[in-house]
CSV table of N, CA and C in Angstrom, one decimal:
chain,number,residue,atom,x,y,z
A,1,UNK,N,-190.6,44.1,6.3
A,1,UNK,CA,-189.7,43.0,6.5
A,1,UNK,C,-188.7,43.3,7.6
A,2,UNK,N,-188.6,42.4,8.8
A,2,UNK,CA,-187.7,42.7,9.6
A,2,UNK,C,-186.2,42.2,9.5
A,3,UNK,N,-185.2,43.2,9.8
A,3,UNK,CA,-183.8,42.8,9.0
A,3,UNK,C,-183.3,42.7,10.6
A,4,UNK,N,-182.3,42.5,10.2
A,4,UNK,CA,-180.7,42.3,11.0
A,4,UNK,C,-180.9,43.8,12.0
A,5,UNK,N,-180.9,45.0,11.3
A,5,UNK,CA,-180.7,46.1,11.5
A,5,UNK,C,-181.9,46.5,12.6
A,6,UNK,N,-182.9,46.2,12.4
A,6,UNK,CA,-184.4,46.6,13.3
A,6,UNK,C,-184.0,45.6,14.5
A,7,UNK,N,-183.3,44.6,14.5
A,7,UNK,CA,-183.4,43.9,15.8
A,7,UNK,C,-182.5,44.6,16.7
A,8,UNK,N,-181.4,44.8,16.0
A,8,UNK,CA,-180.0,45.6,16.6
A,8,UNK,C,-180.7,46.4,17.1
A,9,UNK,N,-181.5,47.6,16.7
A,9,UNK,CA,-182.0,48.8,16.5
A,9,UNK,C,-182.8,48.9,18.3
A,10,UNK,N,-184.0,47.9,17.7
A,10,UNK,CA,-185.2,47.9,18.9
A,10,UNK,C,-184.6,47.0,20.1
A,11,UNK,N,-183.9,46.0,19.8
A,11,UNK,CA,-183.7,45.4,20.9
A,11,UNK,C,-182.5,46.0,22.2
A,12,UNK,N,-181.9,46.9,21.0
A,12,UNK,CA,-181.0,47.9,21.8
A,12,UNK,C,-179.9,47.0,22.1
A,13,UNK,N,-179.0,46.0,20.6
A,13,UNK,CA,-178.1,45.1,21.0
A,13,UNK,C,-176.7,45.8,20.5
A,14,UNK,N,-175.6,45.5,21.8
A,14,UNK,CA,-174.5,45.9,21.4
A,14,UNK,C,-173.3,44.6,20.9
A,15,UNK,N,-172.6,44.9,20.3
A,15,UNK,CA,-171.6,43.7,20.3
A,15,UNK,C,-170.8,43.3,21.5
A,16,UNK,N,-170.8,41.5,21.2
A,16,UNK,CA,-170.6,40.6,21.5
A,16,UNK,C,-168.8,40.6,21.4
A,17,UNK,N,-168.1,40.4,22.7
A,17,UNK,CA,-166.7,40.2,22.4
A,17,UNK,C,-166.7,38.5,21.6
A,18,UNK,N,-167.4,37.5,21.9
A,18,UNK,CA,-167.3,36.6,21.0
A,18,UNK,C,-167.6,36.6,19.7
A,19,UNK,N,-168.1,37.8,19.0
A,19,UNK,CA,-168.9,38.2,18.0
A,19,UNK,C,-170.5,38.1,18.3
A,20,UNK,N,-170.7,38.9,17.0
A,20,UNK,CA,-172.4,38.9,17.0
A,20,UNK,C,-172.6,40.4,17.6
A,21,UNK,N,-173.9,40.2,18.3
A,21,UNK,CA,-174.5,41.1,18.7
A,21,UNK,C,-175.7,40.8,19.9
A,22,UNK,N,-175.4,41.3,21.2
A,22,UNK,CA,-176.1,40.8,22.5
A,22,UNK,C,-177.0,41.9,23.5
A,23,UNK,N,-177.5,41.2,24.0
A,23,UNK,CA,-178.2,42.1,25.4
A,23,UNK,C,-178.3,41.3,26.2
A,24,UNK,N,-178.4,41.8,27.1
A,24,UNK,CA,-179.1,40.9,28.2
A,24,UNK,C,-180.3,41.6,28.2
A,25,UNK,N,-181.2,40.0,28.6
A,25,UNK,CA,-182.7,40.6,28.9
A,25,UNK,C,-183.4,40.2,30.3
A,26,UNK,N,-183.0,39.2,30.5
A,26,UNK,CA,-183.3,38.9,32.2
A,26,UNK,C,-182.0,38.4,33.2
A,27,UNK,N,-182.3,38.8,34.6
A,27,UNK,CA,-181.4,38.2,35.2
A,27,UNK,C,-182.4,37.9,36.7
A,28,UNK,N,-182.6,36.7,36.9
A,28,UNK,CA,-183.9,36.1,38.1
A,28,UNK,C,-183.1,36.6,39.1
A,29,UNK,N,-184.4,37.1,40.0
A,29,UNK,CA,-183.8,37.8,41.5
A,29,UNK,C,-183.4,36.6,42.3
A,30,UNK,N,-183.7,35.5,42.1
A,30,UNK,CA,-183.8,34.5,43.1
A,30,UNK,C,-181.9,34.2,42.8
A,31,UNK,N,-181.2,34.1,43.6
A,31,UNK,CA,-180.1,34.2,43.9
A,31,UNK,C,-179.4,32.1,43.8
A,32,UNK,N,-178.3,32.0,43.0
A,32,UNK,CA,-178.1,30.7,43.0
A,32,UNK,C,-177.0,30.3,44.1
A,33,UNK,N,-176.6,31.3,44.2
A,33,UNK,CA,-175.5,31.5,45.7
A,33,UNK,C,-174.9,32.7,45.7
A,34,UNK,N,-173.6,33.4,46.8
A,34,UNK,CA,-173.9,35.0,47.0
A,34,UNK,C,-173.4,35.8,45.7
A,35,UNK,N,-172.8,34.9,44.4
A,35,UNK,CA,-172.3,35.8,43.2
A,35,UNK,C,-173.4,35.5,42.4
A,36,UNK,N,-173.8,34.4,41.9
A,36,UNK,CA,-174.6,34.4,40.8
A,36,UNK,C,-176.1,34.8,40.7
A,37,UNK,N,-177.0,34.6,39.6
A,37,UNK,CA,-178.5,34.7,40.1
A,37,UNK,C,-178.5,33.2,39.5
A,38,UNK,N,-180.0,32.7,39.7
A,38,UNK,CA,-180.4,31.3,39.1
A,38,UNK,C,-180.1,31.3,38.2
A,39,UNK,N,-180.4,32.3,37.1
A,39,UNK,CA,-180.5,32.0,35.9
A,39,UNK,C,-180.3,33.9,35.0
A,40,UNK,N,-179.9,33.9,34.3
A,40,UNK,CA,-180.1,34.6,33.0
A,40,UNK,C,-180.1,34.7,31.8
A,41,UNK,N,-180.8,35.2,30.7
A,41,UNK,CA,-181.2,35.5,29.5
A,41,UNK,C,-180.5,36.6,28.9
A,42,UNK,N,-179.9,36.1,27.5
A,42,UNK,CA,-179.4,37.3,26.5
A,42,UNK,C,-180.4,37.2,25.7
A,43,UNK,N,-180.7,37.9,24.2
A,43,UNK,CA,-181.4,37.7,23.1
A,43,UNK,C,-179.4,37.8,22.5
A,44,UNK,N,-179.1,37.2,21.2
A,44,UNK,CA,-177.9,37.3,20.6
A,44,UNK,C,-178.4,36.8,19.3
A,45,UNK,N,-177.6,37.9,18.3
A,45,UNK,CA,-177.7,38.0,17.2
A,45,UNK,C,-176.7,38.0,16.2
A,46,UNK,N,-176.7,37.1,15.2
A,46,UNK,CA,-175.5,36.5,13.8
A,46,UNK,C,-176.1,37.5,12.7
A,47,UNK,N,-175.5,38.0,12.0
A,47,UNK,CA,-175.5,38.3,10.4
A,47,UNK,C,-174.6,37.8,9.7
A,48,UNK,N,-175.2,37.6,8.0
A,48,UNK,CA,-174.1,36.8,7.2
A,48,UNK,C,-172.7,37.4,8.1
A,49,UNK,N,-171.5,36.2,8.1
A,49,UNK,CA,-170.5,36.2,7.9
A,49,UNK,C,-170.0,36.8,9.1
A,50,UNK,N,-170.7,36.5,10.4
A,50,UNK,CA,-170.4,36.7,12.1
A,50,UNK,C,-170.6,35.0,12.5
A,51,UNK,N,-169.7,35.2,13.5
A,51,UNK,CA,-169.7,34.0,14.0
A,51,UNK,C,-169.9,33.9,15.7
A,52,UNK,N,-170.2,33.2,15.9
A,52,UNK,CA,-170.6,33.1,17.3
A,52,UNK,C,-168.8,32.4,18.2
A,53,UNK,N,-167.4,32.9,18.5
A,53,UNK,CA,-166.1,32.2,18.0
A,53,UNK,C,-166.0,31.0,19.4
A,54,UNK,N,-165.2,30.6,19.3
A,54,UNK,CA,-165.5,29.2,20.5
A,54,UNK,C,-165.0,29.9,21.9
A,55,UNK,N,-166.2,29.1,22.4
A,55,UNK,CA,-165.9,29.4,24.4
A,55,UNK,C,-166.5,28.2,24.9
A,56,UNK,N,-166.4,29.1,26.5
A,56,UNK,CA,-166.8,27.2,27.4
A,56,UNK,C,-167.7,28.1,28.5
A,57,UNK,N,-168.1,27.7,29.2
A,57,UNK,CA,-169.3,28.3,30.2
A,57,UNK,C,-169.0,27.3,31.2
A,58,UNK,N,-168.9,27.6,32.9
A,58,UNK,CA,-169.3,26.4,33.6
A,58,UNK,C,-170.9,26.1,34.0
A,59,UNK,N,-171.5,26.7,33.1
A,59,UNK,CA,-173.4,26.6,33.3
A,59,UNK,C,-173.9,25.7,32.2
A,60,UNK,N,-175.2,25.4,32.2
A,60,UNK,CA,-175.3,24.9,30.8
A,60,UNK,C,-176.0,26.3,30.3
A,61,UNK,N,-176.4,26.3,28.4
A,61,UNK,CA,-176.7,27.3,28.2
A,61,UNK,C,-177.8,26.8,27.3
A,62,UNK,N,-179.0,27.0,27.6
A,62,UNK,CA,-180.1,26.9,26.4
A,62,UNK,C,-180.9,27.7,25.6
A,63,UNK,N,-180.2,27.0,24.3
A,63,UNK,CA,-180.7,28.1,22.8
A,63,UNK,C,-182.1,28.3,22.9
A,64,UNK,N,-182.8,29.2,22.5
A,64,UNK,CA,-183.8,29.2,21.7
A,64,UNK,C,-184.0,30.0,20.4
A,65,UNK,N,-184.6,29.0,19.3
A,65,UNK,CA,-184.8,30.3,18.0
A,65,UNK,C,-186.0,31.1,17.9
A,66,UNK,N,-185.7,32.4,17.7
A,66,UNK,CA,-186.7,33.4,17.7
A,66,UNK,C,-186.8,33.8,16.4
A,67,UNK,N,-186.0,34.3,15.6
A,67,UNK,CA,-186.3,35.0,13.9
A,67,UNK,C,-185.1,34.7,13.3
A,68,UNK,N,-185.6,34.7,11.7
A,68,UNK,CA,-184.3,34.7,10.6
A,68,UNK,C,-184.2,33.6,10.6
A,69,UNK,N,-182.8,32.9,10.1
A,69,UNK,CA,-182.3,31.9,9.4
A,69,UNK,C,-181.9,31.0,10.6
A,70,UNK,N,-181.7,30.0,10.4
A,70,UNK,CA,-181.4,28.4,11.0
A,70,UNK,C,-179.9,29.4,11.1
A,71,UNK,N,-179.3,28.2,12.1
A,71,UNK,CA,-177.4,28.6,12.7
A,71,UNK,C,-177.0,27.0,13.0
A,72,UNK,N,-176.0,27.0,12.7
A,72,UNK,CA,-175.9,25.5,13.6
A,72,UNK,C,-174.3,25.9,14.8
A,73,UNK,N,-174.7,25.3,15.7
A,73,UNK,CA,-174.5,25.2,17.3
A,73,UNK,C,-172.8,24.0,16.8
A,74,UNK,N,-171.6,24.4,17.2
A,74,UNK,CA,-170.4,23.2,17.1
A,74,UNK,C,-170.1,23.0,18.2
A,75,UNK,N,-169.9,22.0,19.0
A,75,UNK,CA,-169.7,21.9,19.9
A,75,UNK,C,-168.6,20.6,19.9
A,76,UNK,N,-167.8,21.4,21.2
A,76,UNK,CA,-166.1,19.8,21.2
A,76,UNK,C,-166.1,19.3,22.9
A,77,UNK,N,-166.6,18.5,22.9
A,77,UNK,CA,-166.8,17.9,24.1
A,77,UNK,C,-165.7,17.7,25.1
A,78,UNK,N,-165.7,17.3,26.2
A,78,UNK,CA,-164.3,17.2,26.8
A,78,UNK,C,-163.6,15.8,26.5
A,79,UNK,N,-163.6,15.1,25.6
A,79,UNK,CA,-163.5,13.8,24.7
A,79,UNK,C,-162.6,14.6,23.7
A,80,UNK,N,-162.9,15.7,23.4
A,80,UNK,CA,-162.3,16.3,21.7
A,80,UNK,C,-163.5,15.5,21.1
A,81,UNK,N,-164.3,15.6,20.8
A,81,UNK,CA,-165.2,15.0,19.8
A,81,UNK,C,-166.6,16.3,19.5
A,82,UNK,N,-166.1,16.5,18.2
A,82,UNK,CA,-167.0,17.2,17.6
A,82,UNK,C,-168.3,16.9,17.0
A,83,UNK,N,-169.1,17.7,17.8
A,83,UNK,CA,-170.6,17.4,17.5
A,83,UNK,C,-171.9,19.0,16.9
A,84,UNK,N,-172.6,18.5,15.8
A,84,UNK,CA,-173.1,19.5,15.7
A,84,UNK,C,-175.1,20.1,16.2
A,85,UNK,N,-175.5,20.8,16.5
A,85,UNK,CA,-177.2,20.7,16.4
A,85,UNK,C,-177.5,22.0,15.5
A,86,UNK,N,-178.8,21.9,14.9
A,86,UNK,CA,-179.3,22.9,14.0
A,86,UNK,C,-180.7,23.3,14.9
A,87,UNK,N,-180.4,24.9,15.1
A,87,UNK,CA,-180.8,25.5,15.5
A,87,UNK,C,-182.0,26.5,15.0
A,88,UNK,N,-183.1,26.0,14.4
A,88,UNK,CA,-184.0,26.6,13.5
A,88,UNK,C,-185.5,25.9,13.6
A,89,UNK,N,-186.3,26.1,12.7
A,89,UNK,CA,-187.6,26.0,12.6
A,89,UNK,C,-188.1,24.5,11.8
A,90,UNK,N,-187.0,24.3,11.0
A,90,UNK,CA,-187.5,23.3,9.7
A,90,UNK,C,-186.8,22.0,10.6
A,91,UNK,N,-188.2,21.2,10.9
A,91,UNK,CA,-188.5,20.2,12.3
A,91,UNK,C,-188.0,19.2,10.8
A,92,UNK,N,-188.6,19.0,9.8
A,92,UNK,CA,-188.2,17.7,8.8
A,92,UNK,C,-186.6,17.5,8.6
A,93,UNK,N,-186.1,19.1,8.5
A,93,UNK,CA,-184.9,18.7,8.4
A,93,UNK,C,-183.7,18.8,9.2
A,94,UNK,N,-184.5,18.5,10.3
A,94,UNK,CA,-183.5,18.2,12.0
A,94,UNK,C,-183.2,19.2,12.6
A,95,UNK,N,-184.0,20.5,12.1
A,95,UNK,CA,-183.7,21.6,12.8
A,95,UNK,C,-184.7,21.7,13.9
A,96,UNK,N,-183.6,22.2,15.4
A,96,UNK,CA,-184.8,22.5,16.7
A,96,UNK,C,-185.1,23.6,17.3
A,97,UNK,N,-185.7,24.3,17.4
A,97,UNK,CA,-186.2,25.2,18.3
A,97,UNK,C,-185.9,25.7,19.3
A,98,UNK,N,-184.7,24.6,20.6
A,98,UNK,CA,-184.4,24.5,21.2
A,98,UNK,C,-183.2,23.6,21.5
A,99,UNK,N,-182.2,24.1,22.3
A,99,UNK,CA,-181.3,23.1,22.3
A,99,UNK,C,-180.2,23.4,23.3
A,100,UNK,N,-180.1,22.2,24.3
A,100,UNK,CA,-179.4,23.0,25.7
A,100,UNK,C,-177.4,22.5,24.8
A,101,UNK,N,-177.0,23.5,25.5
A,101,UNK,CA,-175.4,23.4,25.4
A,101,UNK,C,-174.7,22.9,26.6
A,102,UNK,N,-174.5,21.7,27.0
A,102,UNK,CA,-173.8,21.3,28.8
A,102,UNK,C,-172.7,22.0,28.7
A,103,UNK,N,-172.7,22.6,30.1
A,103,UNK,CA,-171.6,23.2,30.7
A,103,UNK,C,-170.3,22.4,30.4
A,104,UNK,N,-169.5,23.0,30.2
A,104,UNK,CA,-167.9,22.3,30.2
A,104,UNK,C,-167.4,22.1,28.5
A,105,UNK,N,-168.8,22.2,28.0
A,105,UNK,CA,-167.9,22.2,26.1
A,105,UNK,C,-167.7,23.4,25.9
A,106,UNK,N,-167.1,23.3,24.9
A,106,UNK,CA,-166.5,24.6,23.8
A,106,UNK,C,-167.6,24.5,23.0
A,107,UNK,N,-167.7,25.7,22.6
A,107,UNK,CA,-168.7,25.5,21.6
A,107,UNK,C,-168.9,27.0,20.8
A,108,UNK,N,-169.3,27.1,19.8
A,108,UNK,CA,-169.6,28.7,19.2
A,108,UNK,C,-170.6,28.3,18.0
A,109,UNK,N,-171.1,29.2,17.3
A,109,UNK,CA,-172.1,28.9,16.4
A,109,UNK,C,-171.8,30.0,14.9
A,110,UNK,N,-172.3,29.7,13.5
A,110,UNK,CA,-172.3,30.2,12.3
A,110,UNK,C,-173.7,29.9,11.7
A,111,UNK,N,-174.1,30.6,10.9
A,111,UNK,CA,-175.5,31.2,9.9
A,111,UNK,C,-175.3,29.8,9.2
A,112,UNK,N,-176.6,29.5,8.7
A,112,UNK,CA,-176.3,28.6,7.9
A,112,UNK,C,-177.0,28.6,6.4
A,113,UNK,N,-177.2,30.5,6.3
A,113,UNK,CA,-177.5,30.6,5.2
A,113,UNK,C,-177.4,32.1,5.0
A,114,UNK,N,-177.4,33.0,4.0
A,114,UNK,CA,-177.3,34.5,4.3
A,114,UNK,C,-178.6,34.9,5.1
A,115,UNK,N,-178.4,36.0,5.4
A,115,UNK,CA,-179.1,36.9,6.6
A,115,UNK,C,-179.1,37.1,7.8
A,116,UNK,N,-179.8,36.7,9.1
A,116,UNK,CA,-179.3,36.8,10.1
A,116,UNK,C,-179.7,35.8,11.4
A,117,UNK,N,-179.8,35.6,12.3
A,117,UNK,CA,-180.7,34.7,13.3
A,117,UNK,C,-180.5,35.3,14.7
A,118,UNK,N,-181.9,35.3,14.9
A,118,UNK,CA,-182.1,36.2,16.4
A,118,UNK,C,-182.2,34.7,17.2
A,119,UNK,N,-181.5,34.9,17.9
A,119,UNK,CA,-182.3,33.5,19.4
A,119,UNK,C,-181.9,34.2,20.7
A,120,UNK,N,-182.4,33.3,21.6
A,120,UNK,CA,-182.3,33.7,22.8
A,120,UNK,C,-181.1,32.6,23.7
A,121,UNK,N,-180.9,33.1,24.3
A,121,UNK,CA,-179.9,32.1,25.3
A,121,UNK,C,-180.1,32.5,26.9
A,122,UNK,N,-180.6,31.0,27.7
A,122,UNK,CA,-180.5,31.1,28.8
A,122,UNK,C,-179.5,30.4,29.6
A,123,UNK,N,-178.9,30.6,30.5
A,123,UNK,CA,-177.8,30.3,32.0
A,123,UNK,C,-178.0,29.7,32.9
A,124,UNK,N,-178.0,28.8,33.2
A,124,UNK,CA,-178.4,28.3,34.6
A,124,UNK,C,-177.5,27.7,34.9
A,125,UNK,N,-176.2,27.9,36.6
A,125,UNK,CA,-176.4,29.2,37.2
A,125,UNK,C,-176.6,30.4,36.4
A,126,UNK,N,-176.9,31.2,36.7
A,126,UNK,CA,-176.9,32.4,35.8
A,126,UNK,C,-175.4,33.3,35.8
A,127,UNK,N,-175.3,33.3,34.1
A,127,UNK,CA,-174.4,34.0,34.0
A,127,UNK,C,-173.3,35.2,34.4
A,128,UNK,N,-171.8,35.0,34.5
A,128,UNK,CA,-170.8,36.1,34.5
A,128,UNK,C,-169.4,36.2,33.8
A,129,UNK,N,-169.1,36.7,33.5
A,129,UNK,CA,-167.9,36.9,32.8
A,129,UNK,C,-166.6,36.0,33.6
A,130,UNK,N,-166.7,35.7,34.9
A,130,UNK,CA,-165.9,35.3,35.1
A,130,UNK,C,-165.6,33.7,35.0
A,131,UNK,N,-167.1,33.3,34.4
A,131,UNK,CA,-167.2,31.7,34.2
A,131,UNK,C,-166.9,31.7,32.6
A,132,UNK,N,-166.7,32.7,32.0
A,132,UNK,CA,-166.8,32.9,30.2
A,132,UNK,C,-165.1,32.8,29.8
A,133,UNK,N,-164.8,31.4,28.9
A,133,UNK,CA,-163.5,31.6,28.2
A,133,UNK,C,-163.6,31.2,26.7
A,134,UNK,N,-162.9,32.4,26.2
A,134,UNK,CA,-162.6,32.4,25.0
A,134,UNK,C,-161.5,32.0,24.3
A,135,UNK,N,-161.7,31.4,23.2
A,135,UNK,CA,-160.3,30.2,22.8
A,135,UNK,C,-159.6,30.9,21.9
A,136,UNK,N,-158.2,31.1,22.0
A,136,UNK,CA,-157.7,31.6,20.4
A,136,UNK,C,-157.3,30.0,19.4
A,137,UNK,N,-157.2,30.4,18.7
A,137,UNK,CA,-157.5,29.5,17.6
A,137,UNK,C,-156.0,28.8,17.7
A,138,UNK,N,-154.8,29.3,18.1
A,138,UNK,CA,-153.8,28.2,18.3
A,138,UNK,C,-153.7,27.6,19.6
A,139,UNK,N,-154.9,28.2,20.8
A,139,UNK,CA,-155.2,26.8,21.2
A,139,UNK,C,-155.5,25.8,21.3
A,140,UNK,N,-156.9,26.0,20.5
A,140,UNK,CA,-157.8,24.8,19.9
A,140,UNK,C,-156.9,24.3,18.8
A,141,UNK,N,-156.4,24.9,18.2
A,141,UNK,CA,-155.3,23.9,17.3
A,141,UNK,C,-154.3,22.9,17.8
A,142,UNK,N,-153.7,23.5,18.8
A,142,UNK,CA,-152.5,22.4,19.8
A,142,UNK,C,-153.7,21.6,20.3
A,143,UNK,N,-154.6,21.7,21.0
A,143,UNK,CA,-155.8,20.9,21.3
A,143,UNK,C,-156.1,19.9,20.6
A,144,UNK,N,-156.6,19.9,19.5
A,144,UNK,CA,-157.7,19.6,18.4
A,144,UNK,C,-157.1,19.4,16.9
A,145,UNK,N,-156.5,19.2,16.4
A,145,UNK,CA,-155.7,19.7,15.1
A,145,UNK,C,-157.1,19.0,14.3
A,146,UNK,N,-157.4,17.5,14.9
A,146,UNK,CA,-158.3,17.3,14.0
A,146,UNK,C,-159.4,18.1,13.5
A,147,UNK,N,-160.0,19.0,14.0
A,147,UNK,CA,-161.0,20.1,14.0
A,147,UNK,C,-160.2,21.3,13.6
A,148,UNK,N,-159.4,21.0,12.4
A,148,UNK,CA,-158.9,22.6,12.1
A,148,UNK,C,-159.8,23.1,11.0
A,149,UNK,N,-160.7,22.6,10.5
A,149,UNK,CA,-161.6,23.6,9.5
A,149,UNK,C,-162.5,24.5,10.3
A,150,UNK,N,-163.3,24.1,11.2
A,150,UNK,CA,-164.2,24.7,12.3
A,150,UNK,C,-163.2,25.6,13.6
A,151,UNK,N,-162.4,25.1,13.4
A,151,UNK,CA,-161.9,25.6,14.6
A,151,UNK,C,-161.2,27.0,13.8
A,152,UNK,N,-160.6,27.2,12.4
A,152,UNK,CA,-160.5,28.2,11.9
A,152,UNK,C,-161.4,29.0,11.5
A,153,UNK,N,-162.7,28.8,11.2
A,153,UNK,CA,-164.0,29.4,11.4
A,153,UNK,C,-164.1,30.2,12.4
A,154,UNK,N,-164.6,29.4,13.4
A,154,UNK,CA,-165.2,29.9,14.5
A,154,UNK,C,-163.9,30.2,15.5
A,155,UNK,N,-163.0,30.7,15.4
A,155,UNK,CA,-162.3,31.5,16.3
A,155,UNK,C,-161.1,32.4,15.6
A,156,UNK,N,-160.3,33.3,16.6
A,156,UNK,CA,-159.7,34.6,15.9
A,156,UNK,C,-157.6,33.9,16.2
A,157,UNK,N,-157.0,34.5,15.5
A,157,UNK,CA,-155.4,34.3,16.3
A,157,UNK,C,-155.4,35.0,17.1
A,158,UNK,N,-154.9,34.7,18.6
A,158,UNK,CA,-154.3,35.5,19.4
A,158,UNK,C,-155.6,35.7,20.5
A,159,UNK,N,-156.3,35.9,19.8
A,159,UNK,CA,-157.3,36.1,21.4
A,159,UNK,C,-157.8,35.0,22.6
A,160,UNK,N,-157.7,35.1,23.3
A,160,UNK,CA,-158.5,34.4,24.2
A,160,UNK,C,-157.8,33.7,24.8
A,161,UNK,N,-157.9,32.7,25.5
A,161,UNK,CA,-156.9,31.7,26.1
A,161,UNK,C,-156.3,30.3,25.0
């Protein structure tokens, strides 16, 4: 049976400052202008009781699920309007396979059941830390108060912007 642990293991993933557990696995030679590449790929990985904590990207980012349990994707638009997608295999019960995140939301993700979920995420422009912001939770609160359940979930006090 493949766990949490074998993926960390073989896929050679280290932690995630937003939580979880990450790698990179591609970065296209083909250049999107003189800092970025087109596009890049993490594999990123949740276990019970990790969260994915809220950030913004100026790229879009598209999930894919690979192993383990369904996760669902929160996302706060630039509206403040909270939206969710379920990120998994069970097509009856609205879970997808796939699912792009547009550039410019906040967004972070949680398990939606015990164990763990491997997916992939791609970047296009391709990813850098200097397009990556992370939210402390009394931002998104002066922000957002309506979203204080999720927004205490998925983010930490004090970190981030």
């Amino acid at each position: 049976m493949q766990t949490a642990e074998h993926f960390i293991q073989h896929l050679e993933l280290e932690q995630h400052v937003e939580g979880g557990y990450f790698r990179s696995s591609y970065r296209s030679e083909q250049q999107f202008d003189d800092t970025r590449a087109l596009w890049t790929s993490i594999y990123f990985l949740l276990r019970t009781g990790e969260v994915s904590n809220f950030h913004r990207l100026t790229a879009d980012e598209m999930w894919y699920f690979h192993a383990g349990e369904s996760l669902t994707i929160y996302m706060i638009d630039e509206q403040g309007e909270l939206t969710t997608a379920q990120l998994g295999l069970d097509l009856a019960a609205g879970e997808r396979p796939q699912f792009l995140v547009p550039k410019g939301c906040i967004f972070g993700s949680a398990m939606n059941k015990p164990g763990f979920s491997l997916v992939g995420c791609m970047v296009s422009p391709g990813f850098t830390f200097e397009d990556f912001e992370l939210f402390s939770q009394e931002t998104l609160l002066a922000e957002y108060p309506q979203h204080e359940e999720i927004i205490k979930r998925l983010s930490r006090s004090g970190v981030g912007s």
